[in-house]
Amino acid sequence: MAKGIMIVAEQRDGALRKVSFELASTARKLADQTGDEVSAILLGSGIEGLAAELGKFGVDKVFVGDNAALEPYITEAHAQVTAKIIKDNDPAIVLFGASVQGKDLSARVAAKLAGGLATDCTDVKIDGGKFVAIRPMYAGKCFGEIIFNTAPAMASLRPNVFPAVENAKAGAVTKVDVAVDAQKSKVLEVQKDTSGKVDLTEANIIVSGGRGMKGPDEYKILEELADVLKGTVGASRAAVDAGWRPQKDQVGQTGKVVSPNLYIACGISGAIQHLAGMSSSKCIVAINKDAEAPIFAKADFGVVDDLFKVVPELTVACKKLLA
Amino acid sequence: MNIIACVKQVPDTEAQIKVKADGSGIDDSQIKWVMNPYDEFGVEEALKLKEKNGGDVTIISVGPARAMETIRTALAMGADKGIHISDPALDNADAFVTASALAAAIKGIPYDIIFCGQRAIDDDSGQVGAMLAELLGLPQLTIVTKLDFAGSSVKVIRPIEGAQLSIETSLPCVVTAQKGLNEPRYASLPGIMKAKKKPVDVKNAAALGVATDVKAKVAKFAPPPARAAGKIICGDDAAQKAQELARCLREEAKVI
């Protein structure tokens, strides 16, 4: 019978992604309730040393697949090995990160196993001995409680939502056979973003601007605030469609769904499709001169004033506080 | 070349979503239905490939009777024919059942490349494209913002967190479209007239031999958790408000 909780760790360039620790901690918490073991799948090349780091966050056992063919990530190769390790070890629950890679991999693996997968979950629990995943649907306009009719139950967890808590376990390494078929896909080039900014989906603080920014040059004041707060600048669909900001900056139902600790919305009225993308943020600030803007209904703190006056003053005030 | 684009009919992005009182589903009586925006990018890319290289574009959708409107929209944009997989047994299909139905329909026709949206904006699962690729034994390229076709292969750009990947894959393959891939065209009036006469094959689950038992099920729908009422920051001028806000973020919310 299926038993235990397995996570699929994600690493890039020999370093574990933060979401991997969030997965490990979440799995540990569930396993402590059910008295189960937490295992992890770790794939790549020359990555055995990372197993100990997973152990620090509560993983008992790490299945390491070390093969040059697994680096860089290619969907079909990783899916083949991941599905095989899951089949061979028969866990009751498998958790993936809902990162770009995790979503790409988890769906392929779920199809290989003909199993159920809940994407981008914001909560998971054991209810009456059964695994239940809670996830936003319709971009957060409602939430669904997902139950599973097949084992393993599979879920991907939204990055930045689940806490990563140290809880040292063995992290013992089991090397696994990683025979990989010849691949049809090849990564030709990896072009890294050199801005030094964290991606919106991983950012702790986001300073976002909308139509109220009036033009592309005005985003400078948001960038200055973001620099002081070590945050990332986002944008509404209106701003992206106007060509003021690149597509990758868009927050909302047809952009990125984010959940930072702090989301500062500047000149964003709060169209439902924008709210859908950021309402799982832990603290929301709205700065808008229109007191009737719907964004204020979602905000923990609201400032009704001209953003072109408030934002530079806020940058000064934060700089002083953080000095 | 034979091009397939999978489409789904979904509520418009501006739609308010109301959960039924018993939590069994969504009250869809007031909803305006549209083609999933990410699928529009897939249809547009399919049409662009056809215009450049010749061939035809087949639209496939799994959905109730009203999904025919979305298929006709894609035909009006310029696609050639459609397959509508319609069956009450598929009304609550999960990603695996949907992908299985699509795979069963696609197995019977020739294809070089298959487009899907990177996710549908109703269930937000983002699984069907990858599952379809697996079920057909094809390579997958998900969340693609640029595509270059080179005869027997394609080269795409995939943004990931903090980087962009350039990936090459041999055909046939499945590509899932992300915003930025192209600007979908609008259907022209003559296009809409022509679409009415284009063939659409309607199939049910039994005809395709697809098992409809779901693997993952939404047991309960709920509205989003309510947020506690926020605080409006007061002050004589912008500077004072900004200082008070910074203090609140530091001392009350403890987020900076």
XYZ file of C-alpha atoms in Angstrom:
579
model
C 0.000 0.000 0.000
C 1.168 3.491 -0.847
C 2.979 5.058 2.072
C 5.089 8.100 2.872
C 5.448 11.574 1.438
C 7.812 12.302 -1.404
C 8.939 15.697 -2.632
C 10.477 16.484 -5.987
C 13.269 18.926 -5.214
C 14.287 21.545 -7.759
C 17.835 22.723 -8.271
C 19.393 25.025 -10.806
C 23.119 25.419 -11.462
C 23.929 23.213 -8.487
C 21.878 25.162 -5.943
C 18.521 24.126 -4.521
C 15.652 26.510 -5.274
C 13.922 28.024 -2.267
C 10.702 26.185 -3.127
C 12.507 22.890 -2.437
C 12.860 23.838 1.242
C 9.215 24.915 1.340
C 8.281 21.469 -0.025
C 10.507 19.690 2.506
C 9.041 21.618 5.448
C 5.463 21.101 4.300
C 6.038 17.383 3.762
C 7.659 17.129 7.216
C 4.674 18.778 8.840
C 2.246 16.362 7.163
C 4.472 13.358 7.873
C 4.673 14.205 11.553
C 0.873 14.004 11.658
C 0.706 10.652 9.911
C 3.907 9.148 11.338
C 5.381 8.780 7.858
C 8.767 9.209 6.323
C 9.682 12.104 4.023
C 11.734 11.275 0.970
C 12.975 13.501 -1.821
C 13.876 13.113 -5.476
C 16.926 15.127 -6.492
C 18.053 15.038 -10.110
C 20.927 16.663 -11.937
C 24.639 16.334 -12.418
C 27.116 16.516 -9.529
C 24.390 17.357 -7.035
C 24.754 14.660 -4.374
C 26.068 17.257 -1.891
C 22.687 19.021 -1.902
C 21.019 16.066 -0.169
C 22.306 17.198 3.231
C 20.579 20.569 2.765
C 17.268 18.803 2.201
C 17.942 16.800 5.369
C 18.221 20.055 7.289
C 14.634 20.868 6.322
C 13.157 17.556 7.406
C 13.879 15.031 4.653
C 14.730 11.519 5.870
C 15.881 10.009 2.626
C 17.028 11.466 -0.693
C 16.904 9.562 -3.978
C 19.720 11.063 -5.992
C 19.751 10.665 -9.752
C 23.116 11.881 -10.948
C 23.645 11.914 -14.695
C 24.968 14.454 -17.193
C 21.801 13.829 -19.263
C 19.748 15.393 -16.438
C 21.528 18.727 -16.634
C 20.219 21.141 -17.752
C 16.577 20.243 -17.114
C 14.841 18.521 -20.018
C 11.214 17.619 -19.377
C 11.119 14.155 -20.865
C 14.349 12.975 -19.185
C 13.361 14.286 -15.755
C 9.830 12.942 -16.121
C 11.100 9.483 -17.039
C 13.367 9.239 -13.982
C 10.942 10.955 -11.596
C 8.051 8.679 -12.560
C 10.238 5.601 -12.186
C 11.382 6.573 -8.670
C 7.769 7.274 -7.671
C 6.593 3.926 -9.063
C 9.406 1.988 -7.408
C 8.775 3.529 -3.979
C 4.987 3.904 -4.012
C 4.513 7.040 -1.878
C 0.998 8.088 -0.812
C 1.646 11.774 -1.544
C 4.017 13.521 -3.966
C 4.689 17.260 -3.738
C 6.208 19.381 -6.510
C 7.005 23.104 -6.598
C 4.605 25.119 -8.753
C 7.540 26.854 -10.441
C 7.785 26.965 -14.238
C 9.866 23.774 -14.143
C 7.759 22.100 -11.469
C 4.539 22.692 -13.378
C 6.093 21.435 -16.602
C 7.394 18.290 -14.897
C 4.494 17.473 -12.582
C 1.873 17.341 -15.328
C 4.027 15.036 -17.468
C 4.724 12.764 -14.496
C 1.043 12.708 -13.504
C 0.149 11.591 -17.028
C 2.802 8.849 -16.915
C 1.301 7.600 -13.654
C -2.292 8.181 -14.848
C -2.797 10.027 -11.573
C -4.420 13.120 -10.131
C -2.525 16.367 -9.703
C -3.594 19.627 -8.053
C -1.626 22.603 -9.402
C -0.416 25.683 -7.550
C -1.861 24.822 -4.133
C -1.855 27.363 -1.313
C -2.706 24.902 1.463
C -2.517 21.144 2.019
C -3.803 19.030 4.871
C -4.573 15.539 6.066
C -8.306 15.281 6.694
C -9.681 12.014 8.076
C -6.497 10.265 6.998
C -6.826 11.570 3.430
C -4.716 14.154 1.666
C -6.619 17.291 0.682
C -5.164 20.120 -1.413
C -6.592 23.627 -1.455
C -5.950 25.748 -4.494
C -7.090 29.018 -6.013
C -9.194 28.631 -9.153
C -10.397 31.310 -11.575
C -7.185 33.136 -10.558
C -8.198 33.256 -6.916
C -11.790 34.355 -7.460
C -12.672 31.086 -5.711
C -10.901 28.193 -4.008
C -11.270 24.466 -4.600
C -10.712 21.591 -2.181
C -9.188 18.776 -4.183
C -9.455 15.105 -3.252
C -7.774 12.219 -5.025
C -9.190 8.958 -6.331
C -5.827 7.380 -7.167
C -2.468 6.978 -5.410
C -0.205 8.784 -5.211
C -2.046 12.035 -4.604
C 0.053 14.697 -6.348
C 0.136 18.431 -5.756
C 2.346 21.341 -6.732
C 2.751 24.062 -4.105
C 2.769 27.747 -4.958
C 6.228 29.205 -4.243
C 6.530 31.725 -1.411
C 3.352 30.583 0.366
C 4.536 27.692 2.578
C 7.145 28.452 5.258
C 10.577 26.797 5.101
C 11.452 25.666 8.621
C 14.659 23.918 9.648
C 14.019 20.545 11.255
C 17.087 18.337 10.926
C 16.660 14.767 9.711
C 19.107 12.326 8.164
C 18.821 13.260 4.502
C 20.428 9.876 3.776
C 21.418 9.425 0.156
C 20.154 6.545 -1.969
C 21.643 6.589 -5.437
C 19.248 5.507 -8.138
C 19.692 4.154 -11.600
C 19.021 6.927 -14.076
C 18.880 5.317 -17.463
C 17.555 8.046 -19.722
C 16.309 7.664 -23.303
C 17.834 9.776 -26.075
C 16.120 13.165 -25.993
C 14.291 14.950 -28.787
C 14.681 18.326 -27.085
C 17.871 20.253 -26.490
C 18.528 23.424 -24.513
C 20.480 25.647 -26.898
C 20.984 28.636 -24.664
C 20.201 29.942 -21.203
C 19.958 33.689 -21.166
C 20.079 34.899 -17.589
C 18.318 38.002 -16.459
C 21.143 40.305 -15.450
C 19.027 42.908 -13.656
C 19.873 41.285 -10.328
C 16.175 41.380 -9.430
C 14.326 38.381 -8.056
C 11.544 37.043 -10.272
C 8.081 38.339 -9.315
C 6.884 34.868 -8.313
C 9.767 34.561 -5.836
C 9.955 38.157 -4.600
C 9.304 39.028 -0.959
C 8.412 42.594 -1.839
C 6.754 43.852 -5.020
C 6.211 47.490 -5.982
C 3.674 47.498 -8.788
C 2.418 50.269 -11.058
C -0.675 50.614 -13.206
C -2.357 53.034 -15.544
C -1.915 55.773 -12.943
C 1.837 55.780 -13.663
C 1.009 57.750 -16.842
C 4.021 56.500 -18.833
C 7.105 54.261 -18.914
C 9.604 56.816 -17.584
C 7.611 57.365 -14.424
C 8.392 53.817 -13.277
C 11.741 55.171 -12.147
C 10.197 56.208 -8.821
C 8.902 52.654 -8.313
C 12.326 51.234 -9.134
C 13.908 53.538 -6.572
C 11.461 52.389 -3.900
C 11.986 48.748 -4.903
C 15.773 49.212 -4.672
C 15.498 50.503 -1.113
C 13.184 47.634 -0.120
C 15.176 45.018 -2.119
C 11.992 44.308 -4.032
C 10.951 43.757 -7.632
C 8.815 46.026 -9.821
C 5.573 44.642 -11.246
C 2.856 46.083 -13.471
C -0.826 45.808 -14.264
C -2.138 44.565 -17.599
C -3.000 48.128 -18.598
C 0.648 49.156 -18.172
C 1.954 46.125 -20.076
C -0.578 46.481 -22.895
C 0.412 50.153 -23.205
C 3.988 48.968 -23.749
C 5.309 50.696 -20.626
C 6.618 47.502 -19.053
C 7.693 44.086 -20.428
C 5.289 41.157 -20.453
C 7.242 39.308 -17.738
C 6.325 42.074 -15.257
C 2.565 41.587 -15.560
C 0.698 40.601 -12.415
C -2.849 39.297 -12.829
C -5.061 36.620 -14.262
C -3.293 36.686 -17.628
C 0.101 37.397 -16.092
C 1.871 36.150 -13.005
C 0.179 35.147 -9.805
C 2.270 36.407 -6.920
C 2.247 36.083 -3.151
C 4.933 38.335 -1.670
C 5.077 39.458 1.960
C 4.409 42.995 0.797
C 2.642 44.190 -2.354
C 2.569 47.938 -2.950
C 0.040 48.854 -5.671
C 0.662 52.326 -7.091
C -1.864 53.877 -9.430
C -3.601 50.531 -9.836
C -7.380 50.774 -9.659
C -7.824 47.087 -8.891
C -9.560 45.522 -11.893
C -10.785 42.068 -10.933
C -8.251 40.433 -13.222
C -5.412 42.238 -11.403
C -6.768 41.473 -7.931
C -6.864 37.831 -8.964
C -3.099 37.844 -9.412
C -2.057 39.422 -6.131
C -4.719 38.880 -3.489
C -2.739 36.061 -1.824
C -0.050 38.640 -0.890
C 0.445 38.757 2.872
C 0.308 42.568 3.187
C -1.198 44.825 0.535
C -0.671 48.574 0.278
C -2.653 50.732 -2.138
C -1.554 54.204 -3.155
C -4.123 55.883 -5.380
C -5.691 59.320 -5.526
C -9.132 57.868 -6.247
C -10.602 56.944 -2.850
C -13.270 54.872 -4.626
C -10.754 52.576 -6.391
C -11.622 48.877 -5.769
C -8.005 48.164 -4.774
C -8.664 49.801 -1.384
C -11.127 47.018 -0.502
C -8.233 44.534 -0.680
C -5.599 46.739 0.961
C -4.280 46.373 4.505
C -3.006 49.942 4.286
C -4.344 52.595 1.938
C -3.016 56.028 1.076
C -5.423 58.280 -0.794
C -3.126 60.779 -2.444
C -1.044 61.522 -5.517
C 1.377 58.633 -5.960
C 3.945 60.947 -7.562
C 4.166 62.733 -4.215
C 3.740 59.739 -1.882
C 6.120 57.231 -3.491
C 9.292 59.402 -3.410
C 8.498 60.353 0.192
C 7.957 56.683 1.034
C 11.353 55.864 -0.485
C 12.956 58.493 1.750
C 11.077 57.281 4.847
C 11.963 53.627 4.219
C 15.603 54.461 3.562
C 15.707 56.212 6.931
C 13.990 53.339 8.749
C 16.202 50.694 7.180
C 19.458 52.613 7.601
C 1.608 20.857 -42.644
C -1.077 19.554 -40.316
C -1.566 21.822 -37.352
C -3.832 21.275 -34.379
C -4.915 23.910 -31.876
C -6.771 22.886 -28.708
C -9.174 25.469 -27.284
C -11.353 25.774 -24.206
C -14.305 28.011 -23.544
C -13.899 29.869 -20.234
C -15.488 32.777 -18.347
C -14.279 36.199 -19.457
C -11.448 37.624 -17.290
C -13.776 40.355 -16.035
C -16.371 37.817 -14.862
C -17.365 37.751 -11.210
C -17.223 34.176 -9.997
C -19.996 33.206 -7.588
C -19.797 29.925 -5.732
C -23.090 28.022 -5.418
C -24.501 28.073 -1.877
C -23.825 24.355 -1.373
C -20.218 24.641 -2.594
C -20.835 22.134 -5.382
C -19.693 24.428 -8.149
C -19.830 27.836 -9.776
C -23.028 29.691 -10.568
C -22.473 30.151 -14.298
C -25.852 31.707 -15.159
C -24.478 35.258 -15.536
C -21.177 34.420 -17.161
C -19.980 35.709 -20.497
C -18.039 32.897 -22.194
C -14.939 33.499 -24.312
C -12.066 31.544 -25.809
C -9.366 30.994 -23.176
C -6.921 33.879 -23.842
C -3.875 31.573 -23.881
C -5.595 29.325 -26.442
C -6.056 32.381 -28.676
C -2.271 32.706 -28.808
C -2.094 29.034 -29.818
C -4.699 29.478 -32.573
C -2.935 32.585 -33.877
C 0.423 30.789 -34.009
C -1.222 27.867 -35.799
C -2.687 30.249 -38.405
C 0.649 32.007 -38.873
C 2.392 28.672 -39.474
C -0.256 27.681 -41.986
C 0.033 31.005 -43.848
C 3.792 30.616 -44.129
C 4.070 26.904 -44.823
C 0.697 25.806 -46.148
C -1.417 23.040 -44.675
C -4.477 23.167 -42.514
C -5.505 23.929 -38.975
C -7.842 21.704 -36.974
C -9.465 23.083 -33.816
C -10.328 20.656 -31.016
C -12.323 21.446 -27.912
C -13.650 19.426 -24.999
C -16.730 21.117 -23.595
C -20.505 21.287 -23.420
C -22.716 22.372 -26.353
C -21.846 26.060 -25.863
C -18.145 25.281 -26.568
C -19.155 25.118 -30.242
C -19.181 28.955 -30.196
C -15.486 28.937 -29.317
C -14.692 26.442 -32.068
C -16.595 28.669 -34.539
C -14.626 31.682 -33.315
C -11.367 29.890 -34.120
C -12.756 28.846 -37.521
C -13.731 32.466 -38.131
C -10.155 33.496 -37.357
C -9.098 31.221 -40.222
C -8.883 27.615 -39.019
C -10.182 24.982 -41.412
C -12.148 22.424 -39.431
C -13.118 21.416 -35.934
C -13.647 18.511 -33.600
C -16.031 19.059 -30.710
C -15.758 16.482 -27.939
C -19.029 16.908 -26.143
C -20.411 14.564 -23.516
C -22.189 15.201 -20.193
C -19.847 12.575 -18.718
C -16.983 15.012 -19.423
C -18.583 18.016 -17.706
C -16.448 17.549 -14.596
C -13.421 16.141 -16.379
C -10.060 16.701 -14.699
C -6.891 17.439 -16.653
C -6.093 13.759 -17.180
C -9.525 12.893 -18.569
C -9.482 16.007 -20.788
C -6.011 15.199 -22.090
C -7.066 11.577 -22.687
C -10.077 12.717 -24.730
C -7.934 15.104 -26.788
C -5.287 12.413 -27.321
C -7.914 9.916 -28.475
C -9.295 12.401 -31.014
C -5.844 13.422 -32.239
C -4.631 9.829 -32.678
C -7.037 9.439 -35.567
C -5.762 12.384 -37.619
C -2.417 13.485 -39.051
C -0.466 16.169 -37.161
C 2.923 17.888 -37.179
C 2.479 20.300 -34.319
C -0.146 20.732 -31.588
C -0.844 23.997 -29.785
C -2.528 24.437 -26.412
C -2.783 27.454 -24.139
C -0.293 27.271 -21.279
C -3.250 27.119 -18.903
C -6.977 27.757 -18.930
C -8.034 30.706 -16.838
C -10.938 28.840 -15.226
C -9.393 25.899 -13.400
C -5.854 27.319 -13.768
C -4.427 23.798 -13.844
C -1.941 24.198 -16.681
C -1.667 20.415 -17.048
C -3.457 19.460 -20.249
C -0.703 20.375 -22.743
C 1.978 18.376 -20.938
C -0.363 15.434 -20.335
C -1.395 15.409 -23.976
C 2.275 15.327 -24.998
C 2.916 12.379 -22.697
C -0.150 10.462 -23.868
C 0.903 10.934 -27.507
C 4.567 10.238 -26.730
C 5.667 13.659 -27.989
C 8.159 16.201 -26.657
C 6.580 19.206 -24.954
C 7.513 22.859 -24.967
C 5.465 24.651 -22.323
C 4.949 28.369 -21.682
C 6.431 29.497 -24.982
C 6.786 33.179 -25.956
C 8.520 32.780 -29.325
C 8.507 30.064 -31.953
C 10.666 29.598 -35.044
C 9.741 26.794 -37.402
C 12.579 25.134 -39.318
C 11.114 22.318 -41.399
C 11.467 19.254 -39.199
C 12.084 21.064 -35.921
C 11.106 24.138 -33.953
C 13.149 26.490 -31.829
C 11.347 28.273 -29.014
C 11.912 30.720 -26.196
C 10.626 29.722 -22.744
C 10.881 32.199 -19.903
C 11.637 30.641 -16.515
C 12.246 32.403 -13.189
C 15.117 34.807 -13.784
C 16.139 33.470 -17.210
C 15.043 32.642 -20.733
C 15.669 29.276 -22.298
C 16.129 28.672 -25.978
C 15.074 25.092 -26.756
C 15.020 23.067 -29.950
C 12.739 20.077 -30.494
C 11.975 17.786 -33.386
C 8.439 17.577 -34.761
C 5.846 16.462 -34.000
C 5.579 18.161 -30.621
C 3.179 19.957 -28.280
C 3.644 23.675 -27.681
C 1.782 25.563 -24.949
C 1.343 29.251 -25.658
C 2.110 32.091 -23.269
C 1.175 35.745 -23.640
C 3.797 37.472 -25.765
C 3.880 34.756 -28.440
C 1.833 36.900 -30.847
C -1.141 39.266 -31.134
C -4.220 37.182 -31.933
C -6.235 38.493 -34.868
C -9.917 39.296 -34.675
C -12.352 37.302 -36.743
C -13.418 39.293 -39.827
C -17.051 39.487 -40.902
C -16.414 37.341 -44.027
C -14.475 34.990 -41.743
C -17.484 34.653 -39.473
C -19.742 33.932 -42.464
C -17.329 31.307 -43.829
C -16.916 29.679 -40.419
C -20.575 28.701 -40.386
C -19.982 26.341 -43.291
C -16.726 24.795 -42.096
C -16.999 21.178 -40.920
C -17.084 20.367 -37.216
C -17.119 16.746 -36.173
C -18.947 16.135 -32.875
C -17.810 13.137 -30.837
C -18.664 11.703 -27.444
C -16.502 9.866 -24.939
C -17.730 6.423 -25.961
C -16.942 7.039 -29.627
C -13.407 7.972 -28.607
C -13.119 5.100 -26.140
C -12.180 7.410 -23.280
C -12.636 6.504 -19.612
C -14.287 9.436 -17.841
C -13.483 8.646 -14.196
C -11.502 11.557 -12.778
C -8.265 11.142 -10.823
C -8.503 14.435 -8.933
C -11.830 15.952 -8.000
C -12.905 19.335 -6.690
C -14.835 18.178 -3.634
C -15.844 21.648 -2.582
C -15.731 25.192 -3.963
C -15.443 28.176 -1.619
C -15.211 31.929 -2.034
C -11.773 33.394 -1.244
C -11.138 34.051 2.445
C -12.296 37.562 3.371
C -9.592 40.094 4.182
C -9.936 42.131 7.353
C -10.806 45.771 6.730
C -7.712 47.812 5.942
C -6.495 51.045 7.461
C -6.501 54.328 5.575
C -3.354 56.243 6.438
C -4.101 59.826 7.442
C -1.810 62.849 7.459
C -1.613 66.511 6.498
C 0.423 65.947 3.355
C 2.021 63.211 1.246
C 5.240 63.276 3.272
C 3.426 62.703 6.546
C 1.326 59.895 5.071
C 4.429 58.265 3.626
C 6.195 58.375 7.002
C 3.187 56.905 8.780
C 2.885 54.178 6.129
C 6.571 53.272 6.490
C 6.107 53.101 10.268
C 3.048 50.813 9.909
C 4.893 48.496 7.511
C 7.832 48.301 9.894
C 6.110 48.140 13.286
C 2.606 46.769 12.685
C 2.858 44.545 9.632
C 6.582 43.853 10.170
C 7.133 43.380 6.437
C 10.076 45.751 5.909
